[in-house]
C-alpha atoms as a printed R data frame, in Angstrom:
    type eleno elety resid chain resno       x       y       z
1   ATOM     1    CA   UNK     A     1 -12.326 -26.067   5.178
2   ATOM     2    CA   UNK     A     2 -12.418 -22.600   6.593
3   ATOM     3    CA   UNK     A     3 -15.861 -21.213   6.936
4   ATOM     4    CA   UNK     A     4 -16.534 -17.050   7.116
5   ATOM     5    CA   UNK     A     5 -18.138 -16.557  10.789
6   ATOM     6    CA   UNK     A     6 -19.706 -13.082   9.622
7   ATOM     7    CA   UNK     A     7 -23.300 -12.714  10.334
8   ATOM     8    CA   UNK     A     8 -25.292 -13.925   7.021
9   ATOM     9    CA   UNK     A     9 -22.274 -14.947   5.289
10  ATOM    10    CA   UNK     A    10 -21.443 -18.815   4.504
11  ATOM    11    CA   UNK     A    11 -18.814 -18.529   2.161
12  ATOM    12    CA   UNK     A    12 -15.887 -21.304   2.603
13  ATOM    13    CA   UNK     A    13 -12.485 -21.847   1.387
14  ATOM    14    CA   UNK     A    14  -9.872 -24.614   1.413
15  ATOM    15    CA   UNK     A    15  -7.008 -22.396   2.827
16  ATOM    16    CA   UNK     A    16  -6.933 -19.968   5.639
17  ATOM    17    CA   UNK     A    17  -5.227 -17.151   3.490
18  ATOM    18    CA   UNK     A    18  -8.325 -17.131   1.059
19  ATOM    19    CA   UNK     A    19 -10.581 -16.932   4.101
20  ATOM    20    CA   UNK     A    20  -8.502 -13.907   5.116
21  ATOM    21    CA   UNK     A    21  -8.448 -12.172   1.765
22  ATOM    22    CA   UNK     A    22 -12.352 -12.914   1.517
23  ATOM    23    CA   UNK     A    23 -12.853 -11.193   5.022
24  ATOM    24    CA   UNK     A    24 -10.873  -8.071   3.970
25  ATOM    25    CA   UNK     A    25 -12.482  -7.458   0.809
26  ATOM    26    CA   UNK     A    26 -16.151  -8.546   1.650
27  ATOM    27    CA   UNK     A    27 -16.391  -7.451   5.428
28  ATOM    28    CA   UNK     A    28 -13.946  -5.485   7.150
29  ATOM    29    CA   UNK     A    29 -12.273  -3.492   4.384
30  ATOM    30    CA   UNK     A    30  -8.989  -4.066   5.983
31  ATOM    31    CA   UNK     A    31  -5.826  -3.662   3.785
32  ATOM    32    CA   UNK     A    32  -2.975  -5.218   5.885
33  ATOM    33    CA   UNK     A    33  -0.084  -4.820   3.474
34  ATOM    34    CA   UNK     A    34   0.984  -1.170   3.519
35  ATOM    35    CA   UNK     A    35   3.811   0.216   1.428
36  ATOM    36    CA   UNK     A    36   6.380   1.542   3.438
37  ATOM    37    CA   UNK     A    37   7.985   4.023   0.706
38  ATOM    38    CA   UNK     A    38   8.274   7.574   2.170
39  ATOM    39    CA   UNK     A    39   5.278   9.826   1.170
40  ATOM    40    CA   UNK     A    40   3.092   6.665  -0.292
41  ATOM    41    CA   UNK     A    41   0.370   5.525   2.087
42  ATOM    42    CA   UNK     A    42  -1.047   2.849  -0.371
43  ATOM    43    CA   UNK     A    43  -2.334  -0.576   1.185
44  ATOM    44    CA   UNK     A    44  -3.216  -3.979  -0.263
45  ATOM    45    CA   UNK     A    45  -5.230  -6.787   0.830
46  ATOM    46    CA   UNK     A    46  -2.779  -9.172  -1.061
47  ATOM    47    CA   UNK     A    47   0.919  -9.242  -0.476
48  ATOM    48    CA   UNK     A    48   1.575 -10.090  -4.061
49  ATOM    49    CA   UNK     A    49  -0.263  -6.682  -4.970
50  ATOM    50    CA   UNK     A    50   2.027  -4.955  -2.441
51  ATOM    51    CA   UNK     A    51   5.067  -6.464  -4.110
52  ATOM    52    CA   UNK     A    52   4.041  -5.542  -7.531
53  ATOM    53    CA   UNK     A    53   3.314  -2.130  -6.211
54  ATOM    54    CA   UNK     A    54   6.738  -1.675  -4.724
55  ATOM    55    CA   UNK     A    55   8.250  -1.931  -8.515
56  ATOM    56    CA   UNK     A    56   6.882   1.348  -8.977
57  ATOM    57    CA   UNK     A    57   9.091   2.770  -6.409
58  ATOM    58    CA   UNK     A    58  12.430   1.064  -7.889
59  ATOM    59    CA   UNK     A    59  15.119   3.128  -9.225
60  ATOM    60    CA   UNK     A    60  16.136   0.188 -11.346
61  ATOM    61    CA   UNK     A    61  13.192  -1.256 -13.104
62  ATOM    62    CA   UNK     A    62  14.121  -4.769 -14.770
63  ATOM    63    CA   UNK     A    63  12.179  -5.013 -18.069
64  ATOM    64    CA   UNK     A    64  10.787  -8.296 -19.364
65  ATOM    65    CA   UNK     A    65  10.282  -8.344 -23.211
66  ATOM    66    CA   UNK     A    66   7.860 -10.593 -24.887
67  ATOM    67    CA   UNK     A    67   9.568 -13.040 -27.142
68  ATOM    68    CA   UNK     A    68   6.622 -13.479 -29.463
69  ATOM    69    CA   UNK     A    69   7.413 -12.990 -33.098
70  ATOM    70    CA   UNK     A    70   5.897  -9.326 -34.192
71  ATOM    71    CA   UNK     A    71   5.276  -8.216 -30.252
72  ATOM    72    CA   UNK     A    72   7.214  -5.737 -28.693
73  ATOM    73    CA   UNK     A    73   5.501  -5.628 -25.285
74  ATOM    74    CA   UNK     A    74   7.814  -4.796 -22.255
75  ATOM    75    CA   UNK     A    75   6.566  -5.565 -18.609
76  ATOM    76    CA   UNK     A    76   8.070  -4.994 -15.064
77  ATOM    77    CA   UNK     A    77   7.398  -8.159 -13.705
78  ATOM    78    CA   UNK     A    78   7.507 -11.897 -14.659
79  ATOM    79    CA   UNK     A    79   3.937 -12.461 -13.612
80  ATOM    80    CA   UNK     A    80   2.936  -9.723 -16.139
81  ATOM    81    CA   UNK     A    81   4.942 -11.020 -18.733
82  ATOM    82    CA   UNK     A    82   3.422 -14.680 -18.140
83  ATOM    83    CA   UNK     A    83  -0.128 -13.434 -17.959
84  ATOM    84    CA   UNK     A    84   0.545 -11.191 -21.528
85  ATOM    85    CA   UNK     A    85   2.088 -14.819 -23.163
86  ATOM    86    CA   UNK     A    86  -1.025 -16.235 -22.724
87  ATOM    87    CA   UNK     A    87  -2.848 -13.953 -25.079
88  ATOM    88    CA   UNK     A    88  -0.377 -15.446 -27.969
89  ATOM    89    CA   UNK     A    89  -0.647 -19.235 -26.904
90  ATOM    90    CA   UNK     A    90  -4.306 -19.677 -25.678
91  ATOM    91    CA   UNK     A    91  -6.945 -20.430 -28.424
92  ATOM    92    CA   UNK     A    92  -9.497 -17.690 -28.952
93  ATOM    93    CA   UNK     A    93 -12.715 -19.381 -29.511
94  ATOM    94    CA   UNK     A    94 -15.108 -16.551 -29.116
95  ATOM    95    CA   UNK     A    95 -15.293 -14.623 -32.552
96  ATOM    96    CA   UNK     A    96 -17.282 -11.411 -33.171
97  ATOM    97    CA   UNK     A    97 -19.829 -11.913 -36.014
98  ATOM    98    CA   UNK     A    98 -19.647  -8.199 -37.253
99  ATOM    99    CA   UNK     A    99 -16.052  -7.941 -37.587
100 ATOM   100    CA   UNK     A   100 -14.522 -11.401 -37.029
101 ATOM   101    CA   UNK     A   101 -12.080 -10.366 -33.919
102 ATOM   102    CA   UNK     A   102 -11.460 -13.346 -31.803
103 ATOM   103    CA   UNK     A   103 -11.203 -13.463 -27.724
104 ATOM   104    CA   UNK     A   104 -10.247 -15.882 -25.096
105 ATOM   105    CA   UNK     A   105 -13.290 -15.325 -22.956
106 ATOM   106    CA   UNK     A   106 -16.951 -14.752 -23.388
107 ATOM   107    CA   UNK     A   107 -16.694 -11.480 -21.329
108 ATOM   108    CA   UNK     A   108 -14.091 -10.066 -23.492
109 ATOM   109    CA   UNK     A   109 -16.128 -10.639 -26.654
110 ATOM   110    CA   UNK     A   110 -18.889  -8.943 -24.632
111 ATOM   111    CA   UNK     A   111 -17.072  -5.884 -23.736
112 ATOM   112    CA   UNK     A   112 -15.997  -5.796 -27.654
113 ATOM   113    CA   UNK     A   113 -19.693  -6.278 -28.803
114 ATOM   114    CA   UNK     A   114 -20.755  -3.054 -27.007
115 ATOM   115    CA   UNK     A   115 -18.683  -1.128 -29.440
116 ATOM   116    CA   UNK     A   116 -21.096  -2.291 -32.176
117 ATOM   117    CA   UNK     A   117 -24.184  -2.337 -30.107
118 ATOM   118    CA   UNK     A   118 -23.591   0.965 -28.099
119 ATOM   119    CA   UNK     A   119 -25.182  -0.800 -25.236
120 ATOM   120    CA   UNK     A   120 -23.368  -1.771 -21.822
121 ATOM   121    CA   UNK     A   121 -23.628  -5.377 -21.177
122 ATOM   122    CA   UNK     A   122 -23.045  -5.717 -17.597
123 ATOM   123    CA   UNK     A   123 -25.935  -4.807 -15.368
124 ATOM   124    CA   UNK     A   124 -25.987  -4.347 -11.802
125 ATOM   125    CA   UNK     A   125 -28.614  -6.682  -9.920
126 ATOM   126    CA   UNK     A   126 -29.156  -4.608  -6.849
127 ATOM   127    CA   UNK     A   127 -32.871  -3.894  -6.815
128 ATOM   128    CA   UNK     A   128 -34.030  -0.518  -7.830
129 ATOM   129    CA   UNK     A   129 -30.724   0.246  -9.197
130 ATOM   130    CA   UNK     A   130 -30.324  -0.577 -12.981
131 ATOM   131    CA   UNK     A   131 -26.948   0.729 -13.562
132 ATOM   132    CA   UNK     A   132 -25.216  -0.816 -16.313
133 ATOM   133    CA   UNK     A   133 -21.295  -0.879 -17.509
134 ATOM   134    CA   UNK     A   134 -19.109  -1.840 -20.272
135 ATOM   135    CA   UNK     A   135 -16.518  -4.175 -18.155
136 ATOM   136    CA   UNK     A   136 -17.101  -6.611 -15.247
137 ATOM   137    CA   UNK     A   137 -14.349  -4.714 -13.100
138 ATOM   138    CA   UNK     A   138 -16.391  -1.566 -13.351
139 ATOM   139    CA   UNK     A   139 -19.532  -3.432 -12.070
140 ATOM   140    CA   UNK     A   140 -17.513  -5.019  -9.341
141 ATOM   141    CA   UNK     A   141 -16.643  -1.522  -8.176
142 ATOM   142    CA   UNK     A   142 -19.875  -0.126  -8.459
143 ATOM   143    CA   UNK     A   143 -21.518  -2.939  -6.483
144 ATOM   144    CA   UNK     A   144 -19.175  -2.210  -3.764
145 ATOM   145    CA   UNK     A   145 -20.970   1.078  -3.410
146 ATOM   146    CA   UNK     A   146 -24.000  -0.869  -2.229
147 ATOM   147    CA   UNK     A   147 -22.477  -3.099   0.004
148 ATOM   148    CA   UNK     A   148 -20.104  -0.218   1.622
149 ATOM   149    CA   UNK     A   149 -17.367  -0.608   3.862
150 ATOM   150    CA   UNK     A   150 -18.365  -0.780   7.429
151 ATOM   151    CA   UNK     A   151 -16.403   0.759  10.547
152 ATOM   152    CA   UNK     A   152 -14.939  -1.918  12.272
153 ATOM   153    CA   UNK     A   153 -15.627  -0.377  15.896
154 ATOM   154    CA   UNK     A   154 -18.664  -1.770  17.188
155 ATOM   155    CA   UNK     A   155 -20.161   1.447  18.785
156 ATOM   156    CA   UNK     A   156 -19.859   3.230  15.423
157 ATOM   157    CA   UNK     A   157 -21.426   0.928  12.430
158 ATOM   158    CA   UNK     A   158 -20.837   3.842   9.862
159 ATOM   159    CA   UNK     A   159 -20.877   2.597   6.330
160 ATOM   160    CA   UNK     A   160 -18.839   4.157   3.488
161 ATOM   161    CA   UNK     A   161 -19.331   3.686  -0.117
162 ATOM   162    CA   UNK     A   162 -15.503   3.902  -0.781
163 ATOM   163    CA   UNK     A   163 -12.641   2.359   1.264
164 ATOM   164    CA   UNK     A   164 -10.710   5.739   1.173
165 ATOM   165    CA   UNK     A   165 -13.597   7.437   3.023
166 ATOM   166    CA   UNK     A   166 -13.340   4.564   5.582
167 ATOM   167    CA   UNK     A   167  -9.526   5.462   5.951
168 ATOM   168    CA   UNK     A   168 -10.202   9.125   6.424
169 ATOM   169    CA   UNK     A   169 -12.925   8.017   9.055
170 ATOM   170    CA   UNK     A   170 -10.620   5.935  11.047
171 ATOM   171    CA   UNK     A   171  -8.522   8.774  12.785
172 ATOM   172    CA   UNK     A   172 -11.909   9.913  14.450
173 ATOM   173    CA   UNK     A   173 -11.613   6.564  16.770
174 ATOM   174    CA   UNK     A   174  -8.276   6.880  18.235
175 ATOM   175    CA   UNK     A   175  -6.334   3.873  19.451
176 ATOM   176    CA   UNK     A   176  -4.895   4.420  22.930
177 ATOM   177    CA   UNK     A   177  -1.966   2.980  24.581
178 ATOM   178    CA   UNK     A   178  -3.118   1.121  27.998
179 ATOM   179    CA   UNK     A   179   0.403   1.764  29.271
180 ATOM   180    CA   UNK     A   180   1.343   5.483  28.489
181 ATOM   181    CA   UNK     A   181  -2.299   6.521  27.176
182 ATOM   182    CA   UNK     A   182  -0.681   7.901  24.038
183 ATOM   183    CA   UNK     A   183  -3.174   7.969  21.277
184 ATOM   184    CA   UNK     A   184  -2.544   6.811  17.622
185 ATOM   185    CA   UNK     A   185  -5.069   7.157  14.568
186 ATOM   186    CA   UNK     A   186  -4.518   3.619  13.428
187 ATOM   187    CA   UNK     A   187  -4.181   0.013  14.957
188 ATOM   188    CA   UNK     A   188  -0.949  -0.408  13.002
189 ATOM   189    CA   UNK     A   189   0.710   2.618  14.740
190 ATOM   190    CA   UNK     A   190  -0.422   1.489  18.080
191 ATOM   191    CA   UNK     A   191   1.165  -2.044  17.409
192 ATOM   192    CA   UNK     A   192   4.369  -0.499  16.396
193 ATOM   193    CA   UNK     A   193   4.194   1.583  19.485
194 ATOM   194    CA   UNK     A   194   3.642  -1.147  21.970
195 ATOM   195    CA   UNK     A   195   7.222  -2.733  21.155
196 ATOM   196    CA   UNK     A   196   8.596   0.302  23.007
197 ATOM   197    CA   UNK     A   197   7.026  -0.961  26.288
198 ATOM   198    CA   UNK     A   198   8.355  -4.485  25.701
199 ATOM   199    CA   UNK     A   199  10.661  -5.523  28.266
200 ATOM   200    CA   UNK     A   200  13.037  -7.527  25.343
201 ATOM   201    CA   UNK     A   201  12.362  -5.985  21.761
202 ATOM   202    CA   UNK     A   202  14.290  -6.926  18.611
203 ATOM   203    CA   UNK     A   203  16.654  -4.104  17.297
204 ATOM   204    CA   UNK     A   204  18.879  -3.674  14.392
205 ATOM   205    CA   UNK     A   205  22.194  -2.331  14.931
206 ATOM   206    CA   UNK     A   206  24.182  -0.164  12.464
207 ATOM   207    CA   UNK     A   207  26.925  -2.255  10.642
208 ATOM   208    CA   UNK     A   208  29.142   0.933  10.025
209 ATOM   209    CA   UNK     A   209  32.060   0.773  11.994
210 ATOM   210    CA   UNK     A   210  32.239   3.236  15.265
211 ATOM   211    CA   UNK     A   211  28.448   3.902  14.769
212 ATOM   212    CA   UNK     A   212  26.423   2.765  17.768
213 ATOM   213    CA   UNK     A   213  23.044   3.331  16.393
214 ATOM   214    CA   UNK     A   214  20.188   1.135  16.923
215 ATOM   215    CA   UNK     A   215  16.661   0.833  15.209
216 ATOM   216    CA   UNK     A   216  13.344  -0.935  15.682
217 ATOM   217    CA   UNK     A   217  12.607  -1.487  12.032
218 ATOM   218    CA   UNK     A   218  14.970  -2.345   9.131
219 ATOM   219    CA   UNK     A   219  13.627   0.695   6.883
220 ATOM   220    CA   UNK     A   220  14.685   3.241   9.525
221 ATOM   221    CA   UNK     A   221  18.263   1.567   9.585
222 ATOM   222    CA   UNK     A   222  18.327   1.635   5.775
223 ATOM   223    CA   UNK     A   223  17.228   5.423   5.824
224 ATOM   224    CA   UNK     A   224  19.964   6.114   8.532
225 ATOM   225    CA   UNK     A   225  22.893   4.446   6.422
226 ATOM   226    CA   UNK     A   226  21.690   6.182   3.171
227 ATOM   227    CA   UNK     A   227  21.327   9.473   4.705
228 ATOM   228    CA   UNK     A   228  24.303   9.647   7.348
229 ATOM   229    CA   UNK     A   229  26.887   7.180   5.892
230 ATOM   230    CA   UNK     A   230  26.561   7.119   2.137
231 ATOM   231    CA   UNK     A   231  25.259  10.549   2.258
232 ATOM   232    CA   UNK     A   232  22.694   9.999  -0.467
233 ATOM   233    CA   UNK     A   233  20.393  12.790  -1.514
234 ATOM   234    CA   UNK     A   234  17.964  11.601  -4.245
235 ATOM   235    CA   UNK     A   235  15.355  14.021  -3.932
236 ATOM   236    CA   UNK     A   236  15.949  17.338  -5.403
237 ATOM   237    CA   UNK     A   237  14.075  20.471  -5.100
238 ATOM   238    CA   UNK     A   238  11.362  20.948  -8.177
239 ATOM   239    CA   UNK     A   239  12.027  24.445  -8.712
240 ATOM   240    CA   UNK     A   240  14.735  25.139 -11.610
241 ATOM   241    CA   UNK     A   241  16.263  27.976  -9.616
242 ATOM   242    CA   UNK     A   242  17.343  25.799  -6.375
243 ATOM   243    CA   UNK     A   243  19.648  23.187  -6.111
244 ATOM   244    CA   UNK     A   244  18.790  21.745  -2.727
245 ATOM   245    CA   UNK     A   245  18.622  18.106  -2.480
246 ATOM   246    CA   UNK     A   246  17.282  15.925   0.502
247 ATOM   247    CA   UNK     A   247  17.559  12.102   1.650
248 ATOM   248    CA   UNK     A   248  13.933  11.847   2.179
249 ATOM   249    CA   UNK     A   249  10.975  13.008   0.067
250 ATOM   250    CA   UNK     A   250   9.118  14.540   3.144
251 ATOM   251    CA   UNK     A   251  12.416  16.818   3.830
252 ATOM   252    CA   UNK     A   252  11.996  17.896   0.353
253 ATOM   253    CA   UNK     A   253   8.249  18.771   0.493
254 ATOM   254    CA   UNK     A   254   8.882  20.586   3.734
255 ATOM   255    CA   UNK     A   255  11.664  22.627   2.407
256 ATOM   256    CA   UNK     A   256   9.631  23.489  -0.635
257 ATOM   257    CA   UNK     A   257   6.938  24.688   1.521
258 ATOM   258    CA   UNK     A   258   8.657  26.843   3.787
259 ATOM   259    CA   UNK     A   259  11.267  28.356   1.272
260 ATOM   260    CA   UNK     A   260   9.303  28.757  -1.746
261 ATOM   261    CA   UNK     A   261   5.455  29.173  -0.731
262 ATOM   262    CA   UNK     A   262   4.116  32.581  -0.592
263 ATOM   263    CA   UNK     A   263   4.725  34.577   2.649
264 ATOM   264    CA   UNK     A   264   1.077  34.876   3.465
265 ATOM   265    CA   UNK     A   265   0.150  31.657   2.715
266 ATOM   266    CA   UNK     A   266  -1.993  29.686   5.228
267 ATOM   267    CA   UNK     A   267  -1.982  26.074   6.127
268 ATOM   268    CA   UNK     A   268  -4.518  23.758   4.420
269 ATOM   269    CA   UNK     A   269  -7.966  23.936   5.846
270 ATOM   270    CA   UNK     A   270  -8.740  21.181   8.163
271 ATOM   271    CA   UNK     A   271  -4.999  20.129   8.791
272 ATOM   272    CA   UNK     A   272  -2.972  21.037  11.765
273 ATOM   273    CA   UNK     A   273   0.408  22.378  10.865
274 ATOM   274    CA   UNK     A   274   3.256  19.782  12.353
275 ATOM   275    CA   UNK     A   275   5.759  21.174  14.725
276 ATOM   276    CA   UNK     A   276   9.057  21.367  12.918
277 ATOM   277    CA   UNK     A   277  11.335  18.325  13.265
278 ATOM   278    CA   UNK     A   278  14.877  17.907  12.034
279 ATOM   279    CA   UNK     A   279  15.997  14.953   9.872
280 ATOM   280    CA   UNK     A   280  18.341  14.028  12.749
281 ATOM   281    CA   UNK     A   281  15.310  13.974  15.185
282 ATOM   282    CA   UNK     A   282  13.373  11.387  13.013
283 ATOM   283    CA   UNK     A   283  16.174   8.824  12.126
284 ATOM   284    CA   UNK     A   284  18.969   9.226  14.569
285 ATOM   285    CA   UNK     A   285  18.237   6.166  16.427
286 ATOM   286    CA   UNK     A   286  16.964   5.771  19.919
287 ATOM   287    CA   UNK     A   287  18.788   5.329  23.319
288 ATOM   288    CA   UNK     A   288  18.582   1.748  24.721
289 ATOM   289    CA   UNK     A   289  16.829   2.295  28.061
290 ATOM   290    CA   UNK     A   290  16.041  -1.386  28.499
291 ATOM   291    CA   UNK     A   291  17.674  -4.733  28.096
292 ATOM   292    CA   UNK     A   292  17.371  -5.438  24.354
293 ATOM   293    CA   UNK     A   293  18.104  -8.168  21.986
294 ATOM   294    CA   UNK     A   294  20.302  -7.002  18.860
295 ATOM   295    CA   UNK     A   295  19.013  -8.732  15.620
296 ATOM   296    CA   UNK     A   296  21.564 -11.675  14.773
297 ATOM   297    CA   UNK     A   297  23.831 -11.583  17.843
298 ATOM   298    CA   UNK     A   298  21.607 -12.752  20.634
299 ATOM   299    CA   UNK     A   299  23.391 -10.695  23.172
300 ATOM   300    CA   UNK     A   300  21.649  -8.233  25.612
301 ATOM   301    CA   UNK     A   301  22.657  -4.605  25.286
302 ATOM   302    CA   UNK     A   302  23.295  -2.760  28.682
303 ATOM   303    CA   UNK     A   303  21.719   0.463  29.320
304 ATOM   304    CA   UNK     A   304  23.478   3.281  27.646
């Protein structure tokens, strides 16, 4: 058994990954699985939730149709289809006395009965609260406002009602690189940066003939291939009188702001305007300054 070691918590789990999920959701508020799609900063506790979210960014969305007679429901993932199929095959023992509607779970019947009685069946058990809700999910979301999300920094201890508020607070505790003293707003950014100080790090070489570019992440390599070799420009300017297209969403948004915004428009209050960076400067690769191992080859690269 894996026991939670946070003060005042004695929850135990038979698998380590269940313990980690519990600590993220109940104590730290951390969401380790971050979406890498350009312009999207969503993060999730479970890797499965991230995979399901990535389907929303896919250009080719596979459809899974329900085969039950008389049902035309369509889902993006097999897991969603399987969950829906249970509504046809599982017995529904809980029946409403007023209208005869049947449900698989008692909580589903309670939600339905609220339509007849006009009362909210799920009550918050926190002292001096008394709030009530129509669904269990709404109640769980409300209860998090009592527990809150605690800042992981020991010297801070600030508590926030929403996870988004904690993420906005995180940049107030910058993470400092011990080697070069460069600061970062998030621990994940510092972790990626530390790879640049490693005497031997994993890099990914461009497979296109004659191209010597190297990248530290597969995503940057894919962006390079799509932009420079395949010349893909999937993001078009949203104005009807402009035909400009770009390889990344950020480039399109920057173009729209600088080209089509009003001449006297000021930057958004509270935000600093970033210096202009070209697409080449962001995804053109890096110069190998140390001996590095190329992914899949196991050979050391000499300095350029």
